[in-house]
Coordinates of C-alpha atoms and ligand atoms in Angstrom, one line a residue:
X10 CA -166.0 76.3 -25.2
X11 CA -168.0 79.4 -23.5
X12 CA -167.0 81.6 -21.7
X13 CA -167.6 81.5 -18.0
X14 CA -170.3 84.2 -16.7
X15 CA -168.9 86.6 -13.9
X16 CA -169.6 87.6 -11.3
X17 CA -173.1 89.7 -11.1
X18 CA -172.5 93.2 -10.9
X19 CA -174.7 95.5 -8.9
X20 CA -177.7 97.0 -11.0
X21 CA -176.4 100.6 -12.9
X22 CA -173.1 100.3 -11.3
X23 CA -170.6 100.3 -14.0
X24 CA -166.7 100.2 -13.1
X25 CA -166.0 104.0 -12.5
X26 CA -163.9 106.1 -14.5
X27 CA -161.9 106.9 -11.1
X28 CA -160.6 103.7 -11.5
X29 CA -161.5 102.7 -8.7
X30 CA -165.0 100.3 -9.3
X31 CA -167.3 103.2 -7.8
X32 CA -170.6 103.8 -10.2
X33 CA -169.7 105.6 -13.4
X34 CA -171.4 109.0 -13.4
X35 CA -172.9 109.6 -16.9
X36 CA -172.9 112.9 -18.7
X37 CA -176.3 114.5 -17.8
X38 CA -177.9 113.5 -21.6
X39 CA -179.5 117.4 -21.4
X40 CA -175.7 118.6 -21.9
X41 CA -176.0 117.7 -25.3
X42 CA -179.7 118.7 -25.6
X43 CA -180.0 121.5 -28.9
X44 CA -176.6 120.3 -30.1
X45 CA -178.1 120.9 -33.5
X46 CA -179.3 124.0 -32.8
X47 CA -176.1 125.5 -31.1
X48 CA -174.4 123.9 -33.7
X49 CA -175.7 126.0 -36.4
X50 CA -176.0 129.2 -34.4
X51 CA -172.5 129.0 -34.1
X52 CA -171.4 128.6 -37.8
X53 CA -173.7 130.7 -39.0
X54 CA -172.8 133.9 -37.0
X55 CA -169.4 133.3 -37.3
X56 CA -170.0 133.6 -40.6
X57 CA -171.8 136.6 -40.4
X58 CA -168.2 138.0 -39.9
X59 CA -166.4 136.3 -42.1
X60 CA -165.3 133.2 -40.6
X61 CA -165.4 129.9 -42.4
X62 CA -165.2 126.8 -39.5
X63 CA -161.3 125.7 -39.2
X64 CA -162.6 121.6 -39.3
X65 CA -164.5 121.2 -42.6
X66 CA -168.4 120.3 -41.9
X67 CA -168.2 118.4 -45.8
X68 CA -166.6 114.9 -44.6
X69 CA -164.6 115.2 -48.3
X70 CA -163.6 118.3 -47.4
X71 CA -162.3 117.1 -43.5
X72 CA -160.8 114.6 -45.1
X73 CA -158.4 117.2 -48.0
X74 CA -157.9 119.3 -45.1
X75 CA -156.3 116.1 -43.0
X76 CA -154.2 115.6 -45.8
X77 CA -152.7 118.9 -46.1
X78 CA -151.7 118.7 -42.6
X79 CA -150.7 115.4 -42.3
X80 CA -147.0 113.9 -43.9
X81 CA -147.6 111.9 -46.3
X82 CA -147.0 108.8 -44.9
X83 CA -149.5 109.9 -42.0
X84 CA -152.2 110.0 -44.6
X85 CA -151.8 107.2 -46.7
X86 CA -151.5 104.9 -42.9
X87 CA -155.0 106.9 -41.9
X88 CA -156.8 106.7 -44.8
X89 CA -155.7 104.0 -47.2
X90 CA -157.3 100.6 -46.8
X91 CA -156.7 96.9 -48.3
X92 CA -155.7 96.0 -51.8
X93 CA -157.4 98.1 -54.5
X94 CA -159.9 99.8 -51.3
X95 CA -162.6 98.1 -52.5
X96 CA -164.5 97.5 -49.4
X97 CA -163.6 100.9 -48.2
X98 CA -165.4 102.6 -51.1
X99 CA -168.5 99.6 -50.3
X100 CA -168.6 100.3 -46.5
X101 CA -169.6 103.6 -47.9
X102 CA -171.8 102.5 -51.4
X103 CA -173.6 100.8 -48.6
X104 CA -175.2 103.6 -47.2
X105 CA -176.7 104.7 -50.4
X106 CA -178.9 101.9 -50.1
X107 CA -181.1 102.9 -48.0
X108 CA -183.2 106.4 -47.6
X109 CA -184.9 107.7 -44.3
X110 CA -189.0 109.1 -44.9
X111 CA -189.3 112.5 -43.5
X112 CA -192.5 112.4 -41.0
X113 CA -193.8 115.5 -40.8
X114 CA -196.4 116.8 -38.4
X115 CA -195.3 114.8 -35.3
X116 CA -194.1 116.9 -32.4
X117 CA -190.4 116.4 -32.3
X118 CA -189.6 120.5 -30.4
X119 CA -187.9 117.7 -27.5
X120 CA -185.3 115.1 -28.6
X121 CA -183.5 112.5 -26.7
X122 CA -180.2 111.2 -28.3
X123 CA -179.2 109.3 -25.3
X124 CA -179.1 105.5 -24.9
X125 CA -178.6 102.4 -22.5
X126 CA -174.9 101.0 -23.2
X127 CA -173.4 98.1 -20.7
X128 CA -175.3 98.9 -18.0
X129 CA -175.4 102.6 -18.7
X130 CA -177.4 106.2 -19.5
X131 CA -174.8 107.5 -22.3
X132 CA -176.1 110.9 -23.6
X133 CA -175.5 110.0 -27.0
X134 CA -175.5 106.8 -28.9
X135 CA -172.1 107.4 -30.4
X136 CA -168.4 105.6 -29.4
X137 CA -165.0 106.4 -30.8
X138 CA -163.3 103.3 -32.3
X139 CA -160.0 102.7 -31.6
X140 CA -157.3 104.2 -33.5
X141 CA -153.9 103.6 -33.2
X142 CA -150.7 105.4 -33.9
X143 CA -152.5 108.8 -33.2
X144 CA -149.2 110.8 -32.8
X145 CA -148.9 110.7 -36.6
X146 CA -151.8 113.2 -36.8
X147 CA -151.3 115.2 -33.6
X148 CA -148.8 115.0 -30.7
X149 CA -151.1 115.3 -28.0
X150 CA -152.7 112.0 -29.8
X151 CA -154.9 109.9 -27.4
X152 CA -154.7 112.4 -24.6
X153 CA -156.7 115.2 -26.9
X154 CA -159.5 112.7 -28.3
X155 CA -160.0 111.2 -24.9
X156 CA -160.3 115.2 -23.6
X157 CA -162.6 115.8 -26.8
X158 CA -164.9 112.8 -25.9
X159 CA -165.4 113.0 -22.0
X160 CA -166.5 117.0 -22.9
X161 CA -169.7 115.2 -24.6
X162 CA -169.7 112.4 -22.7
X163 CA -168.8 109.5 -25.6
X164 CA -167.0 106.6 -24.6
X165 CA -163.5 106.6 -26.0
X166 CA -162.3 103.0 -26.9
X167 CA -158.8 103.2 -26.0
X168 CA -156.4 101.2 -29.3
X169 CA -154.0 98.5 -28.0
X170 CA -151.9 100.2 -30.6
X171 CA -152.3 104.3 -28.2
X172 CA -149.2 106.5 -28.6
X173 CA -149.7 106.9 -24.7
X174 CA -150.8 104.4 -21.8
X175 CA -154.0 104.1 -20.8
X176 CA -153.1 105.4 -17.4
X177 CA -152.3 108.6 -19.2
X178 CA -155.3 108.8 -20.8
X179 CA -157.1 108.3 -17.7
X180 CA -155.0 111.3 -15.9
X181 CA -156.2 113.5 -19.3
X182 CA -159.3 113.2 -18.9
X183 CA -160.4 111.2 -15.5
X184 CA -164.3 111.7 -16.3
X185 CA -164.4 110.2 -19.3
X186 CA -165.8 106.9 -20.1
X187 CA -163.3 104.6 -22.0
X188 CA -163.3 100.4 -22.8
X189 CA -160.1 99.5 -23.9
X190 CA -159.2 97.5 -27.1
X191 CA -156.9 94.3 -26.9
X192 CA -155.4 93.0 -29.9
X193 CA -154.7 89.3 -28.6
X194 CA -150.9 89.3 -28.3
X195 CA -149.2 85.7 -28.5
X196 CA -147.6 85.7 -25.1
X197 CA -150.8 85.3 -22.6
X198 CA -149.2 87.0 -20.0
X199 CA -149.1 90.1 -21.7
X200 CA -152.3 89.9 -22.5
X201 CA -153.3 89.0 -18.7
X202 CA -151.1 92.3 -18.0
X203 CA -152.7 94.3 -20.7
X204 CA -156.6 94.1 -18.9
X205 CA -155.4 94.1 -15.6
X206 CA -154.2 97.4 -16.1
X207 CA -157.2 98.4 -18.0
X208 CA -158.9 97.3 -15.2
X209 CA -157.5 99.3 -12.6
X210 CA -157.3 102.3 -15.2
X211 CA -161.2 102.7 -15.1
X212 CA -162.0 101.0 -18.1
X213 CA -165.8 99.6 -18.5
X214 CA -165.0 97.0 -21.1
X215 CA -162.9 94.8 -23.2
X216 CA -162.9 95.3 -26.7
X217 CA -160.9 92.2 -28.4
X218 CA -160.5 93.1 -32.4
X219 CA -160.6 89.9 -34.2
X220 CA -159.7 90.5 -37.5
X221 CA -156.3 92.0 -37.2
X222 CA -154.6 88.7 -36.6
X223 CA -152.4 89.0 -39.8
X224 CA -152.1 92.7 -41.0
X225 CA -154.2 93.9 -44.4
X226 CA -151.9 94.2 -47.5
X227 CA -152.2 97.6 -47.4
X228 CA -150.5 99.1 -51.0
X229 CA -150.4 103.2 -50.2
X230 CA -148.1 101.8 -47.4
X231 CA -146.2 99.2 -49.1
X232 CA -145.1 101.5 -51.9
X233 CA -143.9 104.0 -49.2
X234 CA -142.4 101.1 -47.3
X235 CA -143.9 102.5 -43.9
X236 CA -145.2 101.2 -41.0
X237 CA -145.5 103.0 -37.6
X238 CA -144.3 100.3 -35.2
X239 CA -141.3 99.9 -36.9
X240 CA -140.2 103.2 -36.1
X241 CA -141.2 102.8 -32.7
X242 CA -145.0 104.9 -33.0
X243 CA -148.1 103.4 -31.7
X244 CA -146.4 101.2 -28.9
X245 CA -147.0 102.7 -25.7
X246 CA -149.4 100.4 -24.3
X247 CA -146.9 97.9 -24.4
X248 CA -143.3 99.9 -23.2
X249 CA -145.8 100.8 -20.2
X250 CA -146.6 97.1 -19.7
X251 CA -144.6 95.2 -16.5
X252 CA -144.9 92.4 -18.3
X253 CA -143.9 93.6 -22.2
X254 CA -140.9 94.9 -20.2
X255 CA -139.4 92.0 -19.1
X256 CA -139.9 90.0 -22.1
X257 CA -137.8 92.9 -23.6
X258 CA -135.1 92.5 -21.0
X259 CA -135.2 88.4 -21.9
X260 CA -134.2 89.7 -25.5
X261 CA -131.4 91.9 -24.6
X262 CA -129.8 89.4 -22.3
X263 CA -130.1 86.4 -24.9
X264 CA -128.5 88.8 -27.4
X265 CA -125.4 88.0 -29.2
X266 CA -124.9 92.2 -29.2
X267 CA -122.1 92.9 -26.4
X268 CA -123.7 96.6 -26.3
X269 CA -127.0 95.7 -26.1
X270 CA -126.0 93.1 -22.9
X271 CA -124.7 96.1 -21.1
X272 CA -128.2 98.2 -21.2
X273 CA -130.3 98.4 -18.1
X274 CA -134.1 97.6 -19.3
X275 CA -136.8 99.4 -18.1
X276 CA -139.6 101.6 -18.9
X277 CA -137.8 104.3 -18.4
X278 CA -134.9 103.6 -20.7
X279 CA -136.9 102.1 -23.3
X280 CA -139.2 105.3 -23.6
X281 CA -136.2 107.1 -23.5
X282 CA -134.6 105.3 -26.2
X283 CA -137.5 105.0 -28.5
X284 CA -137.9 109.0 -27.8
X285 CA -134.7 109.9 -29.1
X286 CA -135.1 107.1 -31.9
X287 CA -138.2 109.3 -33.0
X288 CA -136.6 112.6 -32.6
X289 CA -133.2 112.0 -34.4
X290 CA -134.7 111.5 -37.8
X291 CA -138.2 113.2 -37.8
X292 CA -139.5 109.9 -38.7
X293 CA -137.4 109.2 -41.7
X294 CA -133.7 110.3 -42.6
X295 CA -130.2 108.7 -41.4
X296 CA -130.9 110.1 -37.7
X297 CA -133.8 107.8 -37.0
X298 CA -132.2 104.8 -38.5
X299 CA -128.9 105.3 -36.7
X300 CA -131.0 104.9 -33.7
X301 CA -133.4 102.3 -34.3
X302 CA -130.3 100.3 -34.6
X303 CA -129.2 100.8 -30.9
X304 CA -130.2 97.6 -28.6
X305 CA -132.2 99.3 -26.8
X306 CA -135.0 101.0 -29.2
X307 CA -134.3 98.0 -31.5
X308 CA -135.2 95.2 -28.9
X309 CA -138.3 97.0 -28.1
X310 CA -139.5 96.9 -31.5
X311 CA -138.4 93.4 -32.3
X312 CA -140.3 92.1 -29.1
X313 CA -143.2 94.2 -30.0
X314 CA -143.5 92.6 -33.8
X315 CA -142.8 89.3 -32.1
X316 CA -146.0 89.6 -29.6
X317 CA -148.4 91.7 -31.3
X318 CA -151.0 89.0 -32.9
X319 CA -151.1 85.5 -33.2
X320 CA -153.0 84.1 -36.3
X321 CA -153.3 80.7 -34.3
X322 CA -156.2 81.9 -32.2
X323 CA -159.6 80.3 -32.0
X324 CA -162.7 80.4 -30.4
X325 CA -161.5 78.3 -27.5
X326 CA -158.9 80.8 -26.9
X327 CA -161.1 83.6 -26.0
X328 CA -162.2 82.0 -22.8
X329 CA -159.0 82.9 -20.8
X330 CA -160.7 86.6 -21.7
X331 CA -163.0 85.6 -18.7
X332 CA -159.3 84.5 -16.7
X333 CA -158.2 87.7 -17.1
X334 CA -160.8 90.2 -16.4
X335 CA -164.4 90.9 -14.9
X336 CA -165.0 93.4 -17.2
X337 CA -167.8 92.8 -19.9
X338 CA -166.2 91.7 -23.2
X339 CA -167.3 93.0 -26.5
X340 CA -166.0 91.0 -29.6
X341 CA -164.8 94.0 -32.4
X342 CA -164.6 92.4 -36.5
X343 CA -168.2 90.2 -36.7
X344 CA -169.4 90.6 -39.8
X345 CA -171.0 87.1 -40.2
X346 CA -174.5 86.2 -38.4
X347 CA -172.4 82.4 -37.7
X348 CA -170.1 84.4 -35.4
X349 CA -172.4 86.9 -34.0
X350 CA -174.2 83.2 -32.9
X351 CA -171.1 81.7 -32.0
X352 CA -169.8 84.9 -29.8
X353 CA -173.4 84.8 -28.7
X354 CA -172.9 81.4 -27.0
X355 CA -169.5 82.0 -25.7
X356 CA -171.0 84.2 -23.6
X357 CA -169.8 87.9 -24.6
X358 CA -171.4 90.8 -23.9
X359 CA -171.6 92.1 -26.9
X360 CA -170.9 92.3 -30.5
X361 CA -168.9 94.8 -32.6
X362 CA -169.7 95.0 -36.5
X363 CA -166.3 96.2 -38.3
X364 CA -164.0 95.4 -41.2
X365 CA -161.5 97.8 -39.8
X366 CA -162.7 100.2 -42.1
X367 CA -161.6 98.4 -45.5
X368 CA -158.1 97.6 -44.1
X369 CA -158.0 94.3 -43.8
X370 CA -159.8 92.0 -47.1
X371 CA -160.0 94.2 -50.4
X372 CA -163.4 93.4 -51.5
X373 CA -165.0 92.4 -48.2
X374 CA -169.2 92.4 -47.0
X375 CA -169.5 96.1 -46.2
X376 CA -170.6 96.5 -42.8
X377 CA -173.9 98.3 -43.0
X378 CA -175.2 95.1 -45.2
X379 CA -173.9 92.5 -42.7
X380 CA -175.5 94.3 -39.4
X381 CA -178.9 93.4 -40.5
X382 CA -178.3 89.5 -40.1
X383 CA -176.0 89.9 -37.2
X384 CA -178.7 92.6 -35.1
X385 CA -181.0 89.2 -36.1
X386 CA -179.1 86.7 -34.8
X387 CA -178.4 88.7 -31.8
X388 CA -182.0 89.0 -30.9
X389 CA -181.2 92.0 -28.3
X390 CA -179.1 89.9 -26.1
X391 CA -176.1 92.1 -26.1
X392 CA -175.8 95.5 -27.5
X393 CA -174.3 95.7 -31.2
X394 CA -172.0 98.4 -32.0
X395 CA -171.8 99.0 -36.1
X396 CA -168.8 101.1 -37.7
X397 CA -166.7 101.4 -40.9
X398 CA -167.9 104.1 -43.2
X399 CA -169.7 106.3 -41.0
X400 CA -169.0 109.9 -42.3
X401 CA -171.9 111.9 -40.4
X402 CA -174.6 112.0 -38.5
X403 CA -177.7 110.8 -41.1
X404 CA -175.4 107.8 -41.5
X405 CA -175.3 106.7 -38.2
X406 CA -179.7 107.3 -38.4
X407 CA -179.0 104.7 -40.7
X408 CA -177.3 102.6 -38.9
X409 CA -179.4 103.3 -35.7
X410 CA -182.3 102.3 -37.3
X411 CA -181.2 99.0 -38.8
X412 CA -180.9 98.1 -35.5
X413 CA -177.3 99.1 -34.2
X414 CA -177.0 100.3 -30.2
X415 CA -174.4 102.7 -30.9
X416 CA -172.0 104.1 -33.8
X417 CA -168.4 104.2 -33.6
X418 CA -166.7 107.6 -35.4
X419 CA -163.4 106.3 -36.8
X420 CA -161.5 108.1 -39.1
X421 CA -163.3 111.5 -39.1
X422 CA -162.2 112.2 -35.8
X423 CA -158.9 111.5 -36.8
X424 CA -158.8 113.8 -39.4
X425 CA -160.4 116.9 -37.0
X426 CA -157.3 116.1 -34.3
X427 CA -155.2 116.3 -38.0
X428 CA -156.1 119.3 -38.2
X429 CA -156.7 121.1 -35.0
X430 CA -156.0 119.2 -32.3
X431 CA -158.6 118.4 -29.4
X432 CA -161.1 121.2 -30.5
X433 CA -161.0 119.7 -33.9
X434 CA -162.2 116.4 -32.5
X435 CA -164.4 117.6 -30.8
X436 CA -165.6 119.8 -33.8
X437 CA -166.0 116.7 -36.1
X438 CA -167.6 115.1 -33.0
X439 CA -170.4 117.7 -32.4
X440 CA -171.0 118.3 -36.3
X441 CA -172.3 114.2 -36.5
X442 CA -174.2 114.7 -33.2
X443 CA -175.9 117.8 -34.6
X444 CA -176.7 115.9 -38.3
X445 CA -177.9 112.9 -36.2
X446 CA -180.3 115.6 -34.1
X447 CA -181.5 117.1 -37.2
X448 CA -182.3 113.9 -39.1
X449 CA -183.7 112.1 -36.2
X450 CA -186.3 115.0 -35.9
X451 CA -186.7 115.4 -39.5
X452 CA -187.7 111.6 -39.7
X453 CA -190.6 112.6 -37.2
X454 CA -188.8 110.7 -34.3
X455 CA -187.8 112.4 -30.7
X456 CA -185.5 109.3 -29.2
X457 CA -183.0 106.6 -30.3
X458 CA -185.3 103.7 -29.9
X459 CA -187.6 105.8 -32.2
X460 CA -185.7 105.0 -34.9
X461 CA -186.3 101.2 -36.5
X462 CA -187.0 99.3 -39.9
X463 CA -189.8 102.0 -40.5
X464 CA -187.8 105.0 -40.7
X465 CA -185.9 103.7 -43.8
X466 CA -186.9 102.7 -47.1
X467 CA -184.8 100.5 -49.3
X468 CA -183.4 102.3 -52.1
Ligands
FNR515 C1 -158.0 101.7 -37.1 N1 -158.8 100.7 -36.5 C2 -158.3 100.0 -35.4 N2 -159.1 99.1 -34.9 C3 -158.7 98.5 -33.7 O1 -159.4 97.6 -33.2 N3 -157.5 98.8 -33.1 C4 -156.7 99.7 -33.6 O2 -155.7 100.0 -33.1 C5 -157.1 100.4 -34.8 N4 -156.3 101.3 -35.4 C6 -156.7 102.0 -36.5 C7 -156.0 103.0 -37.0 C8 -156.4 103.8 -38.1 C9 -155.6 104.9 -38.6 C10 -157.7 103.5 -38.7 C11 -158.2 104.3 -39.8 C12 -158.4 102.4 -38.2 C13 -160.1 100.4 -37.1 C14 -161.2 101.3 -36.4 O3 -161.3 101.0 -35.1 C15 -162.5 101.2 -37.1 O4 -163.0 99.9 -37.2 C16 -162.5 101.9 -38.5 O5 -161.8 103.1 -38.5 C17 -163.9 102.1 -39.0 O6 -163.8 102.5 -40.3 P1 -164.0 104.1 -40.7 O7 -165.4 104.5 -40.3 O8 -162.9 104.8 -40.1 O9 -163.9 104.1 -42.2

């Protein structure tokens, strides 16, 4: 079954980040014109007296500094992947298979990192993926990255699995660009209620991840026996949802609990209860499990672990998408040319390359060696967005040039908000824009579309 083509939109006018359908006003691309340059300048005379950059430039070095500051169940949830982490350490083997040639002699004193994306001028040709549970590394969480990304105009894709609602993301930073990420629950309605409000929060897309429909057998958090949601983190989308609401309240009053019958549901109270939850045991300890056993906190939870995925779902599902929204739909966890053809006929508008960073299969295709066949298959239809293992700016040159639209960051930026909040995102953020400057000139190229089969040898 395809999905159903809607209605045109007019030319360049892109669902405004006012949230109210006006034409989204792009960062001017000159505001991050000489990123590079300021980039350096910066460090270096710092350095001059003394000072050593808070955020790690080295992406092995971000990632120890993450650590120290994260708990240790915060770390292991960031940055562990499947099984053994086979494909995590192959998303990034990956890379080392392919070299740029340096082209000398070719004026490259003005460079353009901007791009076209859905309809679009971005300044750059970088996206944030969606991260969920962001409150384990900072607790301004989504509300600091979305800040961090609107001051360079990226597009910030919102998680299904945000520590606040989208509408509070939007009131943090109401000029930033931002799709938002559906993970497709099994109750419909939710998932109706879910892009509706992402609609009418100023998002410009739909982002449905495919292949999260059972979660990865993840060992670093297995042996710790944690995971977020079932201490409550990582649900806000949904105790902000109308609909996710009432399908709470239907739990409470079927209850056999005589307590739990007696507890008015709402958002309101279920914030509340989950806040408290959160608070009385700092994430672990007697406290926190005292209160994840009150009706309240408890039914939330339960009705959240109930709804979150359904592994039944199938191509033909993914037409109600088109039901539920006019925003352009872009398909998150293709890794196979088949379904980059098959998402290509339903009618998407366009195609996401992702294992989920290693979390999902232990030994899966690493990313960068699938995009090839699926940028093929594609043909330039839709735009095709790459990520899982991108650590700086040469790699997304890499990625650029084996034919990728635009680069999702994923866990780097976690790991600056780790360690110092909003500027640290941002930090992370301009150090990969001001690699991807450098190499792009160093490879004798001035623009994006500059950068093609011909820039990179095969190692
Ligand atoms: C993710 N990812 C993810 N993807 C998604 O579609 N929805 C989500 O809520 C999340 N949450 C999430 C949390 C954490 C902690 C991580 C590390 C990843 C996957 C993410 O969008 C992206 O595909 C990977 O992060 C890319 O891999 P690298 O570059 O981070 O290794």
């Amino acid at each position: 079954m395809s999905i159903p083509t809607p209605p045109p939109r007019p030319a360049g006018a892109v669902r405004g980040a006012s949230g109210r359908g006006g034409p989204f006003a792009p960062l001017d691309p000159a505001a991050v014109r000489g990123i590079s340059r300021l980039a350096q300048s910066e460090v270096y005379r710092a350095g001059i007296s003394g000072a050593r950059p808070r955020v790690p430039v080295d992406p092995v070095a971000l990632e120890a500094a993450a650590q120290k500051a994260l708990s240790p169940e915060a770390f292991a949830y960031i940055s562990g992947g499947a099984g053994a982490e086979r494909t995590v350490a192959a998303n990034r083997a990956a890379f080392e298979r392919w070299q740029v040639w340096p082209r000398p002699l070719r004026d490259v004193s003005a460079r353009d990192l901007s791009i076209d994306f859905l309809g679009a001028r971005r300044p750059t040709p970088l996206l944030l993926a969606p991260l969920g549970v962001m409150e384990m590394a900072h607790p301004e969480a989504d509300l600091a990255v979305a800040r961090a990304a609107a001051s360079l105009g990226i597009p910030y894709t919102l998680s299904n699995q945000a520590s606040f609602s989208m509408e509070a993301v939007r009131d943090a930073a109401p000029t930033g660009s931002r799709l938002f990420q559906l993970y497709w629950s099994a109750s419909d309605d939710l998932n109706a209620s879910l892009l509706r409000r992402a609609e009418a929060s100023g998002c410009e897309a739909i982002v449905v991840t495919l292949d999260t429909h059972l979660l990865g057998w993840r060992r670093r958090d297995l042996d710790l026996a944690y995971l977020p949601f079932t201490r409550g983190l990582g649900i806000a989308q949904y105790t902000n949802d109308p609909v996710f609401v009432e399908l709470v309240r239907e739990r409470v009053a079927r209850s056999a609990d005589a307590p739990a019958a007696r507890v008015r549901v709402t958002r309101k109270t279920i914030a509340a209860g989950l806040s408290i939850a959160r608070k009385g045991g700092v994430l672990t300890g007697e406290g926190l499990r005292a209160s994840l056993r009150s009706p309240l906190p408890r039914a939330a939870i339960e009705t959240f672990l109930d709804v979150f995925s359904t592994p039944a779902l199938t191509w033909d599902d993914l037409a109600k998408a088109r039901e539920w929204t006019n925003l352009p739909i872009i398909l998150k966890g293709i890794v196979h040319p088949d379904d980059a053809s098959r998402a290509i006929d339903a009618g998407v508008d366009g195609v996401w390359v992702s294992n989920h960073g290693g979390r999902q299969i232990d030994q899966s295709v690493p990313t960068l060696d699938a995009l090839p066949g699926v940028v093929e298959r594609v043909g330039g239809r839709v735009p095709v967005v790459f990520d899982s293992g991108v650590r700086g700016g040469a790699d997304a040159v890499i990625a650029l040039a084996l034919g990728a639209t635009a680069v999702a960051i994923g866990r780097p930026y976690s790991y600056g908000l780790a360690v110092a909040g909003e500027a640290g995102v941002r930090e992370v953020l301009r150090n990969v824009l001001a690699e991807l400057d450098i190499t792009l000139g160093l490879a004798g190229c001035t623009s994006i579309p500059d950068l093609d089969r011909e820039t990179l040898r095969s190692a």
